[in-house]
Amino acid sequence: QALLQESGPGLVKPSETLSLTCTVSGAFIRSGGFYWGWIRQHPGKGLEWIGYVYYTGSTEYNPSLKSRTTISVDTSKNQFSLSLRSATAADTAVYYCARVFYQSSGSYFKRIWFGPWGQGTLVTVPS
Amino acid sequence: QSVLTQPPSVSAAPGQKVTISCSGGTSNIVHNFVSWYQQLPGTAPRLLIYDNDKRPSGIPDRFSGSKSGASATLAITGLQTGDEADYYCGAWDSSLSAGVFGGGTKLTVL
């Protein structure tokens, strides 16, 4: 069973880059079949998908965050990372990494689900 | 405002059945598959249902999912106090080209 663990600074200054890493154990990112993604949850709010990466480096991002987001993968370390540039107080949230199953065969019947998840890490950007 | 619409809260007594709805449209629920997540207080979400109605290993059969048209439903039978949590639905939105979630439903077991 895959286990995921987020790591990174809990405090980021406004206008700087929010950077997090997710370390995967119990599974190999390079095995394929799954994507590896990031989801965030603003305090007291719902879930927001940020994006995902495949072991090949192929990525997909939420259009609302795409201009500021980079998700990368390091298969040698079995890790993937999130960079969110020009952080503001609106980026204060708990950030989760998760294994992602995504399948698209044409315009319809797209499948996406997230599991397992990391425990999450709170990142605060002061206003 | 979430793309998928869920009731903010539901409640039921221990041992009873509760259903949680998730409403969307043609760009998400109608044409794509739905998943459900349980978030116990202070913990990360956990996958409960994927592909509309499939349970991952380890999820009790008290939890079930269904979909009809633009709506999906999570049903929980034999409610336990340990089921008190926030529940989220999720799907791919083909118009947004993004994964989307409902706003979450807080389940209270009275």
mmCIF file of C-alpha atoms in Angstrom:
data_model
loop_
_atom_site.group_PDB
_atom_site.id
_atom_site.type_symbol
_atom_site.label_atom_id
_atom_site.label_comp_id
_atom_site.label_asym_id
_atom_site.label_seq_id
_atom_site.Cartn_x
_atom_site.Cartn_y
_atom_site.Cartn_z
ATOM 1 C CA GLN A 1 0.000 0.000 0.000
ATOM 2 C CA ALA A 2 1.393 3.365 -1.014
ATOM 3 C CA LEU A 3 2.145 5.851 1.746
ATOM 4 C CA LEU A 4 2.626 9.543 1.010
ATOM 5 C CA GLN A 5 4.218 12.228 3.179
ATOM 6 C CA GLU A 6 4.337 15.950 2.498
ATOM 7 C CA SER A 7 7.265 18.110 3.588
ATOM 8 C CA GLY A 8 8.224 21.740 3.253
ATOM 9 C CA PRO A 9 8.079 25.125 4.965
ATOM 10 C CA GLY A 10 4.990 25.917 6.993
ATOM 11 C CA LEU A 11 5.423 29.644 6.485
ATOM 12 C CA VAL A 12 5.965 31.391 3.166
ATOM 13 C CA LYS A 13 6.410 35.115 2.691
ATOM 14 C CA PRO A 14 4.068 36.948 0.320
ATOM 15 C CA SER A 15 5.311 37.065 -3.285
ATOM 16 C CA GLU A 16 7.693 34.164 -2.702
ATOM 17 C CA THR A 17 7.381 30.608 -4.011
ATOM 18 C CA LEU A 18 5.534 27.971 -2.019
ATOM 19 C CA SER A 19 7.459 24.713 -2.419
ATOM 20 C CA LEU A 20 6.437 21.298 -1.135
ATOM 21 C CA THR A 21 7.684 17.768 -1.686
ATOM 22 C CA CYS A 22 5.809 14.501 -1.420
ATOM 23 C CA THR A 23 7.776 11.357 -0.623
ATOM 24 C CA VAL A 24 6.186 8.082 -1.676
ATOM 25 C CA SER A 25 6.868 4.766 0.025
ATOM 26 C CA GLY A 26 5.375 1.349 -0.606
ATOM 27 C CA ALA A 27 5.044 2.054 -4.315
ATOM 28 C CA PHE A 28 7.256 3.208 -7.134
ATOM 29 C CA ILE A 29 6.288 6.320 -9.040
ATOM 30 C CA ARG A 30 8.125 5.000 -12.120
ATOM 31 C CA SER A 31 5.879 1.922 -12.237
ATOM 32 C CA GLY A 32 3.259 3.982 -14.047
ATOM 33 C CA GLY A 33 -0.471 3.382 -14.046
ATOM 34 C CA PHE A 34 -1.087 6.254 -11.647
ATOM 35 C CA TYR A 35 -0.511 9.974 -11.598
ATOM 36 C CA TRP A 36 0.698 11.851 -8.524
ATOM 37 C CA GLY A 37 -1.086 15.008 -7.510
ATOM 38 C CA TRP A 38 -1.692 17.893 -5.174
ATOM 39 C CA ILE A 39 -4.949 19.062 -3.603
ATOM 40 C CA ARG A 40 -5.406 21.896 -1.131
ATOM 41 C CA GLN A 41 -8.013 22.805 1.452
ATOM 42 C CA HIS A 42 -8.432 26.367 2.624
ATOM 43 C CA PRO A 43 -9.167 26.671 6.370
ATOM 44 C CA GLY A 44 -12.680 25.443 7.052
ATOM 45 C CA LYS A 45 -13.383 25.032 3.346
ATOM 46 C CA GLY A 46 -13.654 22.331 0.693
ATOM 47 C CA LEU A 47 -11.107 20.637 -1.541
ATOM 48 C CA GLU A 48 -9.399 22.218 -4.542
ATOM 49 C CA TRP A 49 -7.486 20.177 -7.137
ATOM 50 C CA ILE A 50 -4.146 21.777 -8.031
ATOM 51 C CA GLY A 51 -2.715 19.343 -10.572
ATOM 52 C CA TYR A 52 -0.891 16.090 -11.173
ATOM 53 C CA VAL A 53 2.229 14.643 -12.786
ATOM 54 C CA TYR A 54 3.014 11.315 -14.446
ATOM 55 C CA TYR A 55 6.339 9.581 -14.015
ATOM 56 C CA THR A 56 7.296 10.748 -17.508
ATOM 57 C CA GLY A 57 6.965 14.360 -16.363
ATOM 58 C CA SER A 58 3.682 14.942 -18.164
ATOM 59 C CA THR A 59 1.479 17.323 -16.177
ATOM 60 C CA GLU A 60 -2.053 18.681 -15.958
ATOM 61 C CA TYR A 61 -2.986 21.728 -13.911
ATOM 62 C CA ASN A 62 -6.107 23.421 -12.637
ATOM 63 C CA PRO A 63 -6.610 26.298 -15.101
ATOM 64 C CA SER A 64 -7.242 28.674 -12.194
ATOM 65 C CA LEU A 65 -3.718 28.037 -10.852
ATOM 66 C CA LYS A 66 -1.880 27.002 -14.007
ATOM 67 C CA SER A 67 0.020 30.251 -14.539
ATOM 68 C CA ARG A 68 1.688 29.974 -11.115
ATOM 69 C CA THR A 69 2.054 26.198 -10.730
ATOM 70 C CA THR A 70 4.736 23.671 -11.545
ATOM 71 C CA ILE A 71 4.578 20.027 -10.492
ATOM 72 C CA SER A 72 7.693 17.966 -11.094
ATOM 73 C CA VAL A 73 8.778 14.396 -10.418
ATOM 74 C CA ASP A 74 12.053 12.805 -9.323
ATOM 75 C CA THR A 75 11.752 9.063 -9.857
ATOM 76 C CA SER A 76 15.241 8.426 -8.441
ATOM 77 C CA LYS A 77 14.051 9.729 -5.079
ATOM 78 C CA ASN A 78 10.466 8.493 -5.508
ATOM 79 C CA GLN A 79 9.286 12.035 -4.889
ATOM 80 C CA PHE A 80 7.206 14.672 -6.605
ATOM 81 C CA SER A 81 7.058 18.368 -5.860
ATOM 82 C CA LEU A 82 4.802 21.399 -6.033
ATOM 83 C CA SER A 83 5.918 24.963 -6.725
ATOM 84 C CA LEU A 84 3.371 27.762 -6.470
ATOM 85 C CA ARG A 85 4.852 31.118 -7.419
ATOM 86 C CA SER A 86 3.925 34.587 -6.208
ATOM 87 C CA ALA A 87 2.197 33.316 -3.077
ATOM 88 C CA THR A 88 -0.455 35.432 -1.379
ATOM 89 C CA ALA A 89 -2.572 35.064 1.744
ATOM 90 C CA ALA A 90 -5.173 33.355 -0.456
ATOM 91 C CA ASP A 91 -2.769 30.421 -0.797
ATOM 92 C CA THR A 92 -2.901 29.712 2.934
ATOM 93 C CA ALA A 93 -4.238 26.170 3.107
ATOM 94 C CA VAL A 94 -3.563 22.579 4.054
ATOM 95 C CA TYR A 95 -1.802 20.985 1.096
ATOM 96 C CA TYR A 96 -2.277 17.286 0.443
ATOM 97 C CA CYS A 97 -0.411 15.034 -1.947
ATOM 98 C CA ALA A 98 -2.214 11.990 -3.291
ATOM 99 C CA ARG A 99 -1.953 9.169 -5.759
ATOM 100 C CA VAL A 100 -4.241 9.883 -8.684
ATOM 101 C CA PHE A 101 -5.981 7.549 -11.054
ATOM 102 C CA TYR A 102 -6.927 9.313 -14.254
ATOM 103 C CA GLN A 103 -8.191 7.801 -17.454
ATOM 104 C CA SER A 104 -9.506 9.597 -20.480
ATOM 105 C CA SER A 105 -10.807 7.800 -23.537
ATOM 106 C CA GLY A 106 -12.305 10.496 -25.704
ATOM 107 C CA SER A 107 -14.533 13.367 -24.723
ATOM 108 C CA TYR A 108 -16.649 11.438 -22.255
ATOM 109 C CA PHE A 109 -16.395 8.870 -19.489
ATOM 110 C CA LYS A 110 -13.341 10.370 -17.859
ATOM 111 C CA ARG A 111 -12.311 8.706 -14.638
ATOM 112 C CA ILE A 112 -10.431 10.450 -11.840
ATOM 113 C CA TRP A 113 -10.043 9.551 -8.218
ATOM 114 C CA PHE A 114 -7.577 10.305 -5.453
ATOM 115 C CA GLY A 115 -6.193 7.818 -2.963
ATOM 116 C CA PRO A 116 -4.299 7.288 -0.814
ATOM 117 C CA TRP A 117 -3.618 10.769 0.531
ATOM 118 C CA GLY A 118 -0.773 12.162 2.590
ATOM 119 C CA GLN A 119 -1.569 13.510 6.035
ATOM 120 C CA GLY A 120 -1.419 17.086 4.761
ATOM 121 C CA THR A 121 0.706 20.060 5.691
ATOM 122 C CA LEU A 122 -0.474 23.532 6.630
ATOM 123 C CA VAL A 123 1.183 26.350 4.715
ATOM 124 C CA THR A 124 0.586 29.891 5.897
ATOM 125 C CA VAL A 125 1.200 32.989 3.812
ATOM 126 C CA PRO A 126 0.765 36.084 6.003
ATOM 127 C CA SER A 127 -1.203 39.002 4.663
ATOM 128 C CA GLN B 1 -19.023 28.298 -5.144
ATOM 129 C CA SER B 2 -18.243 24.653 -5.905
ATOM 130 C CA VAL B 3 -18.914 23.135 -9.328
ATOM 131 C CA LEU B 4 -20.612 20.154 -7.685
ATOM 132 C CA THR B 5 -23.422 20.895 -5.229
ATOM 133 C CA GLN B 6 -23.841 19.043 -1.941
ATOM 134 C CA PRO B 7 -26.092 19.759 1.037
ATOM 135 C CA PRO B 8 -24.087 21.448 3.814
ATOM 136 C CA SER B 9 -25.224 18.976 6.437
ATOM 137 C CA VAL B 10 -27.215 15.813 7.056
ATOM 138 C CA SER B 11 -28.001 13.936 10.235
ATOM 139 C CA ALA B 12 -29.445 10.622 11.323
ATOM 140 C CA ALA B 13 -29.545 8.347 14.348
ATOM 141 C CA PRO B 14 -27.151 5.443 14.964
ATOM 142 C CA GLY B 15 -28.155 2.351 13.025
ATOM 143 C CA GLN B 16 -30.153 4.326 10.486
ATOM 144 C CA LYS B 17 -29.439 5.034 6.829
ATOM 145 C CA VAL B 18 -28.438 8.380 5.383
ATOM 146 C CA THR B 19 -27.941 9.567 1.826
ATOM 147 C CA ILE B 20 -25.811 12.451 0.605
ATOM 148 C CA SER B 21 -26.482 13.960 -2.802
ATOM 149 C CA CYS B 22 -24.073 15.501 -5.280
ATOM 150 C CA SER B 23 -25.491 17.488 -8.182
ATOM 151 C CA GLY B 24 -23.671 18.588 -11.296
ATOM 152 C CA GLY B 25 -24.182 18.829 -15.033
ATOM 153 C CA THR B 26 -23.337 17.467 -18.442
ATOM 154 C CA SER B 27 -19.682 18.486 -18.264
ATOM 155 C CA ASN B 28 -19.038 16.506 -15.096
ATOM 156 C CA ILE B 29 -21.405 13.997 -13.498
ATOM 157 C CA VAL B 30 -23.538 13.182 -16.548
ATOM 158 C CA HIS B 31 -20.666 12.083 -18.742
ATOM 159 C CA ASN B 32 -17.864 11.292 -16.272
ATOM 160 C CA PHE B 33 -17.344 9.081 -13.279
ATOM 161 C CA VAL B 34 -17.900 10.159 -9.648
ATOM 162 C CA SER B 35 -15.817 9.460 -6.545
ATOM 163 C CA TRP B 36 -16.538 10.026 -2.856
ATOM 164 C CA TYR B 37 -14.249 10.859 0.068
ATOM 165 C CA GLN B 38 -14.586 10.761 3.853
ATOM 166 C CA GLN B 39 -12.700 13.294 5.964
ATOM 167 C CA LEU B 40 -12.782 12.524 9.672
ATOM 168 C CA PRO B 41 -12.115 15.515 11.957
ATOM 169 C CA GLY B 42 -8.494 16.631 11.793
ATOM 170 C CA THR B 43 -7.474 14.006 9.244
ATOM 171 C CA ALA B 44 -6.831 13.729 5.518
ATOM 172 C CA PRO B 45 -9.594 12.649 3.149
ATOM 173 C CA ARG B 46 -9.972 8.942 2.417
ATOM 174 C CA LEU B 47 -11.289 7.429 -0.794
ATOM 175 C CA LEU B 48 -14.650 5.741 -0.170
ATOM 176 C CA ILE B 49 -16.118 5.192 -3.645
ATOM 177 C CA TYR B 50 -14.650 5.430 -7.137
ATOM 178 C CA ASP B 51 -16.114 4.976 -10.614
ATOM 179 C CA ASN B 52 -19.596 5.858 -9.285
ATOM 180 C CA ASP B 53 -20.163 2.717 -7.263
ATOM 181 C CA LYS B 54 -16.945 0.793 -6.595
ATOM 182 C CA ARG B 55 -15.405 0.411 -3.142
ATOM 183 C CA PRO B 56 -11.644 0.205 -2.589
ATOM 184 C CA SER B 57 -10.480 -2.711 -0.515
ATOM 185 C CA GLY B 58 -11.026 -2.107 3.165
ATOM 186 C CA ILE B 59 -14.113 0.066 2.783
ATOM 187 C CA PRO B 60 -17.132 -1.560 4.471
ATOM 188 C CA ASP B 61 -20.144 -2.430 2.332
ATOM 189 C CA ARG B 62 -22.192 -0.062 4.513
ATOM 190 C CA PHE B 63 -20.956 2.578 2.095
ATOM 191 C CA SER B 64 -22.395 2.556 -1.416
ATOM 192 C CA GLY B 65 -22.516 4.925 -4.371
ATOM 193 C CA SER B 66 -24.859 5.420 -7.268
ATOM 194 C CA LYS B 67 -25.387 7.833 -10.131
ATOM 195 C CA SER B 68 -28.364 8.871 -12.199
ATOM 196 C CA GLY B 69 -28.221 11.618 -14.767
ATOM 197 C CA ALA B 70 -26.633 14.731 -13.303
ATOM 198 C CA SER B 71 -26.748 13.516 -9.697
ATOM 199 C CA ALA B 72 -24.763 11.067 -7.614
ATOM 200 C CA THR B 73 -25.608 9.687 -4.197
ATOM 201 C CA LEU B 74 -23.578 8.273 -1.339
ATOM 202 C CA ALA B 75 -25.542 6.007 0.981
ATOM 203 C CA ILE B 76 -24.388 4.927 4.419
ATOM 204 C CA THR B 77 -26.320 2.232 6.261
ATOM 205 C CA GLY B 78 -26.011 1.070 9.848
ATOM 206 C CA LEU B 79 -24.740 4.474 10.918
ATOM 207 C CA GLN B 80 -22.090 4.573 13.639
ATOM 208 C CA THR B 81 -20.830 7.502 15.674
ATOM 209 C CA GLY B 82 -17.465 6.953 14.015
ATOM 210 C CA ASP B 83 -19.040 7.889 10.677
ATOM 211 C CA GLU B 84 -19.297 11.530 11.767
ATOM 212 C CA ALA B 85 -17.195 13.315 9.183
ATOM 213 C CA ASP B 86 -17.239 15.565 6.159
ATOM 214 C CA TYR B 87 -18.021 13.826 2.888
ATOM 215 C CA TYR B 88 -16.982 15.112 -0.543
ATOM 216 C CA CYS B 89 -17.887 14.072 -4.057
ATOM 217 C CA GLY B 90 -15.484 14.533 -6.939
ATOM 218 C CA ALA B 91 -15.356 14.186 -10.710
ATOM 219 C CA TRP B 92 -13.599 15.421 -13.815
ATOM 220 C CA ASP B 93 -15.136 18.473 -15.450
ATOM 221 C CA SER B 94 -14.628 18.320 -19.198
ATOM 222 C CA SER B 95 -15.488 21.988 -19.759
ATOM 223 C CA LEU B 96 -13.022 23.238 -17.155
ATOM 224 C CA SER B 97 -10.477 20.494 -17.906
ATOM 225 C CA ALA B 98 -10.049 20.100 -14.189
ATOM 226 C CA GLY B 99 -10.795 17.802 -11.320
ATOM 227 C CA VAL B 100 -13.616 19.278 -9.259
ATOM 228 C CA PHE B 101 -15.133 18.588 -5.857
ATOM 229 C CA GLY B 102 -18.378 19.309 -4.103
ATOM 230 C CA GLY B 103 -18.426 21.737 -1.197
ATOM 231 C CA GLY B 104 -18.686 18.911 1.309
ATOM 232 C CA THR B 105 -21.444 17.595 3.571
ATOM 233 C CA LYS B 106 -21.084 17.346 7.324
ATOM 234 C CA LEU B 107 -22.655 14.174 8.680
ATOM 235 C CA THR B 108 -23.865 14.216 12.256
ATOM 236 C CA VAL B 109 -24.857 10.952 13.922
ATOM 237 C CA LEU B 110 -27.314 11.983 16.599
#
